[in-house]
Amino acid sequence: MRNDKENIIVNKTFDFALNIIEFSEDLYEAKKFPLANQIFKSGTSIGANVREAQNAESNADFIHKLKVAAKEADETEY
C-alpha cells in the first residue's frame, strides 16, 4: 500500500515531531520532567503512526493506524 509520492501529512507530522522534541527539551530544562517525557512520547508518536500507516497491509489496517495517530494528537493537545 506504500506510495512514495510527496505526502503533506507525513511531512507535517515529521516537522511537528521536531518541534515537539525542541519543546520537550525546554520543559526538561525547566525541570518539568514528567510533562517533558509524556509530551515527547505522544507528540513524536503521531508521525511514527502516520509513517507506519504508509506500509499498511489493508485499508482497515491503514485506517486503524491513522486513528491511533489521531488519538496521540488528541493526547498531545490535552
GROMACS .gro file of C-alpha atoms in nm:
model
   78
    1MET     CA    1   0.000   0.000   0.000
    2ARG     CA    2   0.304   0.228   0.022
    3ASN     CA    3   0.320   0.522  -0.211
    4ASP     CA    4   0.648   0.713  -0.224
    5LYS     CA    5   0.495   1.033  -0.362
    6GLU     CA    6   0.525   1.357  -0.167
    7ASN     CA    7   0.284   1.333   0.126
    8ILE     CA    8   0.195   1.653   0.309
    9ILE     CA    9   0.065   1.469   0.618
   10VAL     CA   10   0.386   1.270   0.655
   11ASN     CA   11   0.591   1.588   0.613
   12LYS     CA   12   0.384   1.795   0.855
   13THR     CA   13   0.382   1.526   1.125
   14PHE     CA   14   0.760   1.489   1.090
   15ASP     CA   15   0.807   1.865   1.128
   16PHE     CA   16   0.568   1.859   1.425
   17ALA     CA   17   0.778   1.587   1.588
   18LEU     CA   18   1.088   1.804   1.551
   19ASN     CA   19   0.906   2.092   1.720
   20ILE     CA   20   0.788   1.862   1.998
   21ILE     CA   21   1.145   1.748   2.058
   22GLU     CA   22   1.258   2.109   2.099
   23PHE     CA   23   0.964   2.189   2.327
   24SER     CA   24   1.021   1.885   2.545
   25GLU     CA   25   1.388   1.984   2.578
   26ASP     CA   26   1.275   2.326   2.704
   27LEU     CA   27   1.042   2.156   2.953
   28TYR     CA   28   1.325   1.929   3.065
   29GLU     CA   29   1.549   2.231   3.126
   30ALA     CA   30   1.267   2.379   3.337
   31LYS     CA   31   1.270   2.055   3.539
   32LYS     CA   32   0.921   1.958   3.422
   33PHE     CA   33   1.036   1.600   3.372
   34PRO     CA   34   0.703   1.409   3.372
   35LEU     CA   35   0.542   1.657   3.131
   36ALA     CA   36   0.851   1.663   2.908
   37ASN     CA   37   0.855   1.284   2.886
   38GLN     CA   38   0.483   1.249   2.817
   39ILE     CA   39   0.463   1.519   2.550
   40PHE     CA   40   0.775   1.376   2.386
   41LYS     CA   41   0.618   1.030   2.366
   42SER     CA   42   0.274   1.131   2.243
   43GLY     CA   43   0.395   1.412   2.016
   44THR     CA   44   0.652   1.205   1.830
   45SER     CA   45   0.420   0.905   1.811
   46ILE     CA   46   0.183   1.092   1.578
   47GLY     CA   47   0.427   1.096   1.288
   48ALA     CA   48   0.551   0.747   1.364
   49ASN     CA   49   0.198   0.611   1.333
   50VAL     CA   50   0.133   0.808   1.014
   51ARG     CA   51   0.454   0.664   0.865
   52GLU     CA   52   0.353   0.317   0.979
   53ALA     CA   53   0.017   0.363   0.805
   54GLN     CA   54   0.204   0.412   0.478
   55ASN     CA   55   0.300   0.043   0.498
   56ALA     CA   56  -0.043  -0.084   0.599
   57GLU     CA   57  -0.139  -0.431   0.487
   58SER     CA   58  -0.502  -0.341   0.413
   59ASN     CA   59  -0.739  -0.046   0.407
   60ALA     CA   60  -0.864  -0.143   0.753
   61ASP     CA   61  -0.506  -0.153   0.884
   62PHE     CA   62  -0.439   0.190   0.728
   63ILE     CA   63  -0.748   0.339   0.895
   64HIS     CA   64  -0.658   0.182   1.229
   65LYS     CA   65  -0.306   0.327   1.224
   66LEU     CA   66  -0.435   0.674   1.135
   67LYS     CA   67  -0.689   0.651   1.419
   68VAL     CA   68  -0.403   0.572   1.657
   69ALA     CA   69  -0.219   0.880   1.526
   70ALA     CA   70  -0.532   1.089   1.586
   71LYS     CA   71  -0.555   0.962   1.944
   72GLU     CA   72  -0.193   1.058   2.004
   73ALA     CA   73  -0.262   1.403   1.859
   74ASP     CA   74  -0.555   1.444   2.100
   75GLU     CA   75  -0.336   1.338   2.392
   76THR     CA   76  -0.062   1.581   2.288
   77GLU     CA   77  -0.311   1.865   2.253
   78TYR     CA   78  -0.450   1.794   2.601
   0.00000   0.00000   0.00000
